[in-house]
Amino acid sequence: MVAAKETKKTHESINNRLALVMKSGKYTLGFKTILKSLRSSKGKLILISNNCPPLRKSEIEYYAMLSKVGVHHYNGNNVDLGTACGKYFRVSCLSIVDPGD
């Protein structure tokens, strides 16, 4: 019971911080733009949804390892990640370029 409560709190915390980044920070959505930001070392953090295809996930992780950028596996599918971003479409991967406030 306690573990479920903690994961819910961390999930809500991640969603709140993600909403703040969407309002005041800079970000890129989509696989191709994330790879471009990783190649140019502009990304600070990468978020990947649970149901992102394994080949894309491994490619993003590889480029992130080369450019020394952190990768966070979002605990939800691409619909949940899109909703957390405040978008009305699915988001399988997201790169935070500037966290803002």
mmCIF file of N, CA and C in Angstrom, residues 2-96:
data_model
loop_
_atom_site.group_PDB
_atom_site.id
_atom_site.type_symbol
_atom_site.label_atom_id
_atom_site.label_comp_id
_atom_site.label_asym_id
_atom_site.label_seq_id
_atom_site.Cartn_x
_atom_site.Cartn_y
_atom_site.Cartn_z
ATOM 1 N N VAL A 2 1.907 1.247 0.810
ATOM 2 C CA VAL A 2 2.775 2.420 0.894
ATOM 3 C C VAL A 2 3.516 2.633 -0.422
ATOM 4 N N ALA A 3 3.976 1.547 -1.037
ATOM 5 C CA ALA A 3 4.714 1.667 -2.294
ATOM 6 C C ALA A 3 3.822 2.239 -3.397
ATOM 7 N N ALA A 4 2.566 1.824 -3.422
ATOM 8 C CA ALA A 4 1.646 2.335 -4.438
ATOM 9 C C ALA A 4 1.397 3.826 -4.242
ATOM 10 N N LYS A 5 1.319 4.250 -2.977
ATOM 11 C CA LYS A 5 1.099 5.661 -2.682
ATOM 12 C C LYS A 5 2.300 6.500 -3.107
ATOM 13 N N GLU A 6 3.509 5.986 -2.846
ATOM 14 C CA GLU A 6 4.725 6.700 -3.217
ATOM 15 C C GLU A 6 4.852 6.834 -4.730
ATOM 16 N N THR A 7 4.546 5.765 -5.463
ATOM 17 C CA THR A 7 4.652 5.842 -6.916
ATOM 18 C C THR A 7 3.633 6.822 -7.482
ATOM 19 N N LYS A 8 2.451 6.892 -6.855
ATOM 20 C CA LYS A 8 1.443 7.846 -7.313
ATOM 21 C C LYS A 8 1.923 9.276 -7.081
ATOM 22 N N LYS A 9 2.559 9.513 -5.925
ATOM 23 C CA LYS A 9 3.082 10.851 -5.633
ATOM 24 C C LYS A 9 4.182 11.237 -6.615
ATOM 25 N N THR A 10 5.094 10.320 -6.890
ATOM 26 C CA THR A 10 6.176 10.641 -7.818
ATOM 27 C C THR A 10 5.622 10.856 -9.223
ATOM 28 N N HIS A 11 4.603 10.071 -9.595
ATOM 29 C CA HIS A 11 3.978 10.223 -10.914
ATOM 30 C C HIS A 11 3.330 11.601 -11.032
ATOM 31 N N GLU A 12 2.621 12.028 -9.969
ATOM 32 C CA GLU A 12 1.996 13.351 -9.974
ATOM 33 C C GLU A 12 3.053 14.448 -9.988
ATOM 34 N N SER A 13 4.154 14.221 -9.270
ATOM 35 C CA SER A 13 5.234 15.201 -9.227
ATOM 36 C C SER A 13 5.855 15.372 -10.612
ATOM 37 N N ILE A 14 6.072 14.258 -11.298
ATOM 38 C CA ILE A 14 6.632 14.319 -12.650
ATOM 39 C C ILE A 14 5.668 15.054 -13.580
ATOM 40 N N ASN A 15 4.367 14.765 -13.456
ATOM 41 C CA ASN A 15 3.377 15.440 -14.302
ATOM 42 C C ASN A 15 3.339 16.942 -14.024
ATOM 43 N N ASN A 16 3.441 17.332 -12.745
ATOM 44 C CA ASN A 16 3.431 18.758 -12.404
ATOM 45 C C ASN A 16 4.661 19.461 -12.961
ATOM 46 N N ARG A 17 5.819 18.840 -12.831
ATOM 47 C CA ARG A 17 7.046 19.441 -13.352
ATOM 48 C C ARG A 17 7.028 19.502 -14.874
ATOM 49 N N LEU A 18 6.425 18.488 -15.482
ATOM 50 C CA LEU A 18 6.318 18.468 -16.940
ATOM 51 C C LEU A 18 5.406 19.596 -17.425
ATOM 52 N N ALA A 19 4.317 19.840 -16.703
ATOM 53 C CA ALA A 19 3.420 20.943 -17.061
ATOM 54 C C ALA A 19 4.138 22.283 -16.935
ATOM 55 N N LEU A 20 4.998 22.417 -15.927
ATOM 56 C CA LEU A 20 5.763 23.655 -15.749
ATOM 57 C C LEU A 20 6.753 23.857 -16.892
ATOM 58 N N VAL A 21 7.385 22.768 -17.334
ATOM 59 C CA VAL A 21 8.311 22.854 -18.473
ATOM 60 C C VAL A 21 7.557 23.252 -19.733
ATOM 61 N N MET A 22 6.352 22.714 -19.917
ATOM 62 C CA MET A 22 5.566 23.038 -21.104
ATOM 63 C C MET A 22 5.201 24.522 -21.134
ATOM 64 N N LYS A 23 4.974 25.117 -19.949
ATOM 65 C CA LYS A 23 4.584 26.526 -19.897
ATOM 66 C C LYS A 23 5.780 27.459 -20.049
ATOM 67 N N SER A 24 6.871 27.175 -19.323
ATOM 68 C CA SER A 24 7.946 28.166 -19.251
ATOM 69 C C SER A 24 9.258 27.736 -19.892
ATOM 70 N N GLY A 25 9.383 26.474 -20.273
ATOM 71 C CA GLY A 25 10.649 26.001 -20.818
ATOM 72 C C GLY A 25 10.602 25.771 -22.311
ATOM 73 N N LYS A 26 11.678 25.179 -22.818
ATOM 74 C CA LYS A 26 11.755 24.822 -24.236
ATOM 75 C C LYS A 26 11.876 23.313 -24.335
ATOM 76 N N TYR A 27 11.202 22.744 -25.315
ATOM 77 C CA TYR A 27 11.173 21.297 -25.477
ATOM 78 C C TYR A 27 10.984 20.959 -26.942
ATOM 79 N N THR A 28 11.289 19.714 -27.279
ATOM 80 C CA THR A 28 11.016 19.221 -28.627
ATOM 81 C C THR A 28 10.259 17.915 -28.507
ATOM 82 N N LEU A 29 9.300 17.718 -29.383
ATOM 83 C CA LEU A 29 8.505 16.500 -29.419
ATOM 84 C C LEU A 29 8.831 15.737 -30.689
ATOM 85 N N GLY A 30 8.883 14.430 -30.586
ATOM 86 C CA GLY A 30 9.076 13.618 -31.772
ATOM 87 C C GLY A 30 10.460 13.022 -31.884
ATOM 88 N N PHE A 31 10.507 11.893 -32.539
ATOM 89 C CA PHE A 31 11.731 11.096 -32.631
ATOM 90 C C PHE A 31 12.835 11.813 -33.401
ATOM 91 N N LYS A 32 12.507 12.336 -34.585
ATOM 92 C CA LYS A 32 13.535 12.957 -35.434
ATOM 93 C C LYS A 32 14.117 14.209 -34.795
ATOM 94 N N THR A 33 13.272 15.041 -34.210
ATOM 95 C CA THR A 33 13.777 16.269 -33.593
ATOM 96 C C THR A 33 14.571 15.973 -32.329
ATOM 97 N N ILE A 34 14.222 14.901 -31.636
ATOM 98 C CA ILE A 34 14.998 14.505 -30.454
ATOM 99 C C ILE A 34 16.395 14.059 -30.871
ATOM 100 N N LEU A 35 16.481 13.289 -31.947
ATOM 101 C CA LEU A 35 17.802 12.866 -32.419
ATOM 102 C C LEU A 35 18.632 14.070 -32.857
ATOM 103 N N LYS A 36 17.998 15.058 -33.488
ATOM 104 C CA LYS A 36 18.723 16.272 -33.878
ATOM 105 C C LYS A 36 19.234 17.023 -32.651
ATOM 106 N N SER A 37 18.392 17.129 -31.622
ATOM 107 C CA SER A 37 18.819 17.848 -30.418
ATOM 108 C C SER A 37 19.910 17.084 -29.678
ATOM 109 N N LEU A 38 19.881 15.755 -29.746
ATOM 110 C CA LEU A 38 20.934 14.966 -29.100
ATOM 111 C C LEU A 38 22.244 15.081 -29.863
ATOM 112 N N ARG A 39 22.165 15.096 -31.194
ATOM 113 C CA ARG A 39 23.386 15.225 -31.991
ATOM 114 C C ARG A 39 24.055 16.574 -31.778
ATOM 115 N N SER A 40 23.250 17.609 -31.578
ATOM 116 C CA SER A 40 23.814 18.941 -31.354
ATOM 117 C C SER A 40 24.019 19.240 -29.868
ATOM 118 N N SER A 41 23.798 18.255 -29.008
ATOM 119 C CA SER A 41 23.988 18.357 -27.549
ATOM 120 C C SER A 41 23.178 19.492 -26.934
ATOM 121 N N LYS A 42 21.940 19.663 -27.382
ATOM 122 C CA LYS A 42 21.079 20.704 -26.828
ATOM 123 C C LYS A 42 20.139 20.169 -25.756
ATOM 124 N N GLY A 43 19.822 18.893 -25.787
ATOM 125 C CA GLY A 43 18.877 18.329 -24.837
ATOM 126 C C GLY A 43 19.473 18.155 -23.452
ATOM 127 N N LYS A 44 18.636 18.344 -22.427
ATOM 128 C CA LYS A 44 19.063 18.145 -21.042
ATOM 129 C C LYS A 44 18.520 16.832 -20.478
ATOM 130 N N LEU A 45 17.297 16.471 -20.890
ATOM 131 C CA LEU A 45 16.648 15.262 -20.393
ATOM 132 C C LEU A 45 15.719 14.731 -21.474
ATOM 133 N N ILE A 46 15.661 13.409 -21.593
ATOM 134 C CA ILE A 46 14.794 12.752 -22.568
ATOM 135 C C ILE A 46 13.749 11.950 -21.802
ATOM 136 N N LEU A 47 12.485 12.086 -22.191
ATOM 137 C CA LEU A 47 11.402 11.289 -21.627
ATOM 138 C C LEU A 47 10.895 10.344 -22.701
ATOM 139 N N ILE A 48 10.791 9.058 -22.365
ATOM 140 C CA ILE A 48 10.321 8.044 -23.312
ATOM 141 C C ILE A 48 9.132 7.330 -22.684
ATOM 142 N N SER A 49 8.043 7.174 -23.435
ATOM 143 C CA SER A 49 6.864 6.481 -22.913
ATOM 144 C C SER A 49 7.102 4.972 -22.884
ATOM 145 N N ASN A 50 6.212 4.274 -22.173
ATOM 146 C CA ASN A 50 6.350 2.818 -22.027
ATOM 147 C C ASN A 50 6.205 2.082 -23.345
ATOM 148 N N ASN A 51 5.284 2.529 -24.199
ATOM 149 C CA ASN A 51 5.014 1.778 -25.421
ATOM 150 C C ASN A 51 5.734 2.341 -26.644
ATOM 151 N N CYS A 52 6.842 3.033 -26.422
ATOM 152 C CA CYS A 52 7.687 3.459 -27.539
ATOM 153 C C CYS A 52 8.321 2.208 -28.142
ATOM 154 N N PRO A 53 8.383 2.096 -29.463
ATOM 155 C CA PRO A 53 8.965 0.893 -30.070
ATOM 156 C C PRO A 53 10.401 0.649 -29.601
ATOM 157 N N PRO A 54 10.755 -0.615 -29.362
ATOM 158 C CA PRO A 54 12.077 -0.938 -28.801
ATOM 159 C C PRO A 54 13.253 -0.440 -29.631
ATOM 160 N N LEU A 55 13.135 -0.463 -30.954
ATOM 161 C CA LEU A 55 14.231 0.007 -31.799
ATOM 162 C C LEU A 55 14.457 1.509 -31.612
ATOM 163 N N ARG A 56 13.370 2.273 -31.574
ATOM 164 C CA ARG A 56 13.484 3.715 -31.342
ATOM 165 C C ARG A 56 14.036 3.994 -29.950
ATOM 166 N N LYS A 57 13.545 3.242 -28.978
ATOM 167 C CA LYS A 57 13.989 3.434 -27.603
ATOM 168 C C LYS A 57 15.487 3.196 -27.478
ATOM 169 N N SER A 58 15.968 2.122 -28.090
ATOM 170 C CA SER A 58 17.400 1.814 -28.002
ATOM 171 C C SER A 58 18.234 2.842 -28.763
ATOM 172 N N GLU A 59 17.715 3.354 -29.879
ATOM 173 C CA GLU A 59 18.447 4.366 -30.640
ATOM 174 C C GLU A 59 18.545 5.678 -29.856
ATOM 175 N N ILE A 60 17.451 6.068 -29.215
ATOM 176 C CA ILE A 60 17.462 7.279 -28.390
ATOM 177 C C ILE A 60 18.429 7.112 -27.222
ATOM 178 N N GLU A 61 18.387 5.944 -26.578
ATOM 179 C CA GLU A 61 19.288 5.698 -25.448
ATOM 180 C C GLU A 61 20.746 5.714 -25.886
ATOM 181 N N TYR A 62 21.018 5.210 -27.082
ATOM 182 C CA TYR A 62 22.390 5.194 -27.593
ATOM 183 C C TYR A 62 22.901 6.620 -27.815
ATOM 184 N N TYR A 63 22.099 7.445 -28.508
ATOM 185 C CA TYR A 63 22.503 8.830 -28.754
ATOM 186 C C TYR A 63 22.607 9.614 -27.443
ATOM 187 N N ALA A 64 21.723 9.319 -26.491
ATOM 188 C CA ALA A 64 21.773 10.000 -25.195
ATOM 189 C C ALA A 64 23.037 9.625 -24.433
ATOM 190 N N MET A 65 23.441 8.360 -24.548
ATOM 191 C CA MET A 65 24.672 7.928 -23.892
ATOM 192 C C MET A 65 25.875 8.635 -24.506
ATOM 193 N N LEU A 66 25.890 8.775 -25.829
ATOM 194 C CA LEU A 66 27.004 9.447 -26.495
ATOM 195 C C LEU A 66 27.095 10.925 -26.110
ATOM 196 N N SER A 67 25.946 11.579 -25.986
ATOM 197 C CA SER A 67 25.962 13.005 -25.650
ATOM 198 C C SER A 67 25.825 13.263 -24.151
ATOM 199 N N LYS A 68 25.831 12.191 -23.342
ATOM 200 C CA LYS A 68 25.780 12.277 -21.873
ATOM 201 C C LYS A 68 24.552 13.040 -21.384
ATOM 202 N N VAL A 69 23.392 12.626 -21.872
ATOM 203 C CA VAL A 69 22.112 13.214 -21.488
ATOM 204 C C VAL A 69 21.310 12.148 -20.753
ATOM 205 N N GLY A 70 20.594 12.552 -19.715
ATOM 206 C CA GLY A 70 19.791 11.617 -18.938
ATOM 207 C C GLY A 70 18.539 11.183 -19.681
ATOM 208 N N VAL A 71 18.142 9.925 -19.451
ATOM 209 C CA VAL A 71 16.933 9.368 -20.060
ATOM 210 C C VAL A 71 16.007 8.919 -18.941
ATOM 211 N N HIS A 72 14.752 9.349 -19.000
ATOM 212 C CA HIS A 72 13.750 8.931 -18.020
ATOM 213 C C HIS A 72 12.663 8.154 -18.754
ATOM 214 N N HIS A 73 12.369 6.955 -18.266
ATOM 215 C CA HIS A 73 11.301 6.144 -18.848
ATOM 216 C C HIS A 73 10.003 6.507 -18.132
ATOM 217 N N TYR A 74 9.108 7.173 -18.847
ATOM 218 C CA TYR A 74 7.844 7.645 -18.284
ATOM 219 C C TYR A 74 6.956 6.454 -17.963
ATOM 220 N N ASN A 75 6.351 6.470 -16.794
ATOM 221 C CA ASN A 75 5.534 5.348 -16.341
ATOM 222 C C ASN A 75 4.100 5.500 -16.865
ATOM 223 N N GLY A 76 3.951 5.385 -18.163
ATOM 224 C CA GLY A 76 2.657 5.495 -18.820
ATOM 225 C C GLY A 76 2.849 5.383 -20.318
ATOM 226 N N ASN A 77 1.754 5.166 -21.032
ATOM 227 C CA ASN A 77 1.881 5.024 -22.484
ATOM 228 C C ASN A 77 1.940 6.395 -23.154
ATOM 229 N N ASN A 78 1.966 6.396 -24.484
ATOM 230 C CA ASN A 78 2.139 7.652 -25.212
ATOM 231 C C ASN A 78 0.922 8.573 -25.095
ATOM 232 N N VAL A 79 -0.253 8.019 -24.863
ATOM 233 C CA VAL A 79 -1.440 8.851 -24.655
ATOM 234 C C VAL A 79 -1.314 9.593 -23.325
ATOM 235 N N ASP A 80 -0.855 8.887 -22.281
ATOM 236 C CA ASP A 80 -0.663 9.508 -20.966
ATOM 237 C C ASP A 80 0.395 10.606 -21.019
ATOM 238 N N LEU A 81 1.482 10.354 -21.739
ATOM 239 C CA LEU A 81 2.546 11.355 -21.853
ATOM 240 C C LEU A 81 2.053 12.582 -22.618
ATOM 241 N N GLY A 82 1.278 12.365 -23.663
ATOM 242 C CA GLY A 82 0.705 13.488 -24.406
ATOM 243 C C GLY A 82 -0.250 14.309 -23.556
ATOM 244 N N THR A 83 -1.058 13.641 -22.736
ATOM 245 C CA THR A 83 -1.977 14.337 -21.839
ATOM 246 C C THR A 83 -1.214 15.112 -20.777
ATOM 247 N N ALA A 84 -0.145 14.520 -20.242
ATOM 248 C CA ALA A 84 0.672 15.198 -19.232
ATOM 249 C C ALA A 84 1.352 16.432 -19.816
ATOM 250 N N CYS A 85 1.645 16.397 -21.115
ATOM 251 C CA CYS A 85 2.254 17.553 -21.784
ATOM 252 C C CYS A 85 1.221 18.616 -22.124
ATOM 253 N N GLY A 86 -0.061 18.288 -21.977
ATOM 254 C CA GLY A 86 -1.111 19.236 -22.326
ATOM 255 C C GLY A 86 -1.436 19.235 -23.799
ATOM 256 N N LYS A 87 -1.066 18.182 -24.488
ATOM 257 C CA LYS A 87 -1.329 18.071 -25.922
ATOM 258 C C LYS A 87 -2.520 17.146 -26.149
ATOM 259 N N TYR A 88 -3.145 17.289 -27.292
ATOM 260 C CA TYR A 88 -4.287 16.448 -27.640
ATOM 261 C C TYR A 88 -3.898 15.337 -28.601
ATOM 262 N N PHE A 89 -2.627 14.999 -28.623
ATOM 263 C CA PHE A 89 -2.147 13.917 -29.475
ATOM 264 C C PHE A 89 -1.157 13.072 -28.684
ATOM 265 N N ARG A 90 -0.772 11.945 -29.259
ATOM 266 C CA ARG A 90 0.135 11.015 -28.575
ATOM 267 C C ARG A 90 1.566 11.515 -28.686
ATOM 268 N N VAL A 91 2.319 11.354 -27.591
ATOM 269 C CA VAL A 91 3.729 11.744 -27.556
ATOM 270 C C VAL A 91 4.511 10.546 -27.035
ATOM 271 N N SER A 92 5.335 9.939 -27.893
ATOM 272 C CA SER A 92 6.099 8.777 -27.438
ATOM 273 C C SER A 92 7.452 9.166 -26.877
ATOM 274 N N CYS A 93 7.998 10.299 -27.310
ATOM 275 C CA CYS A 93 9.285 10.747 -26.777
ATOM 276 C C CYS A 93 9.332 12.271 -26.776
ATOM 277 N N LEU A 94 10.052 12.794 -25.798
ATOM 278 C CA LEU A 94 10.092 14.225 -25.561
ATOM 279 C C LEU A 94 11.466 14.598 -25.049
ATOM 280 N N SER A 95 12.007 15.693 -25.548
ATOM 281 C CA SER A 95 13.313 16.177 -25.112
ATOM 282 C C SER A 95 13.149 17.546 -24.472
ATOM 283 N N ILE A 96 13.689 17.703 -23.268
ATOM 284 C CA ILE A 96 13.654 18.991 -22.587
ATOM 285 C C ILE A 96 14.956 19.710 -22.900
#
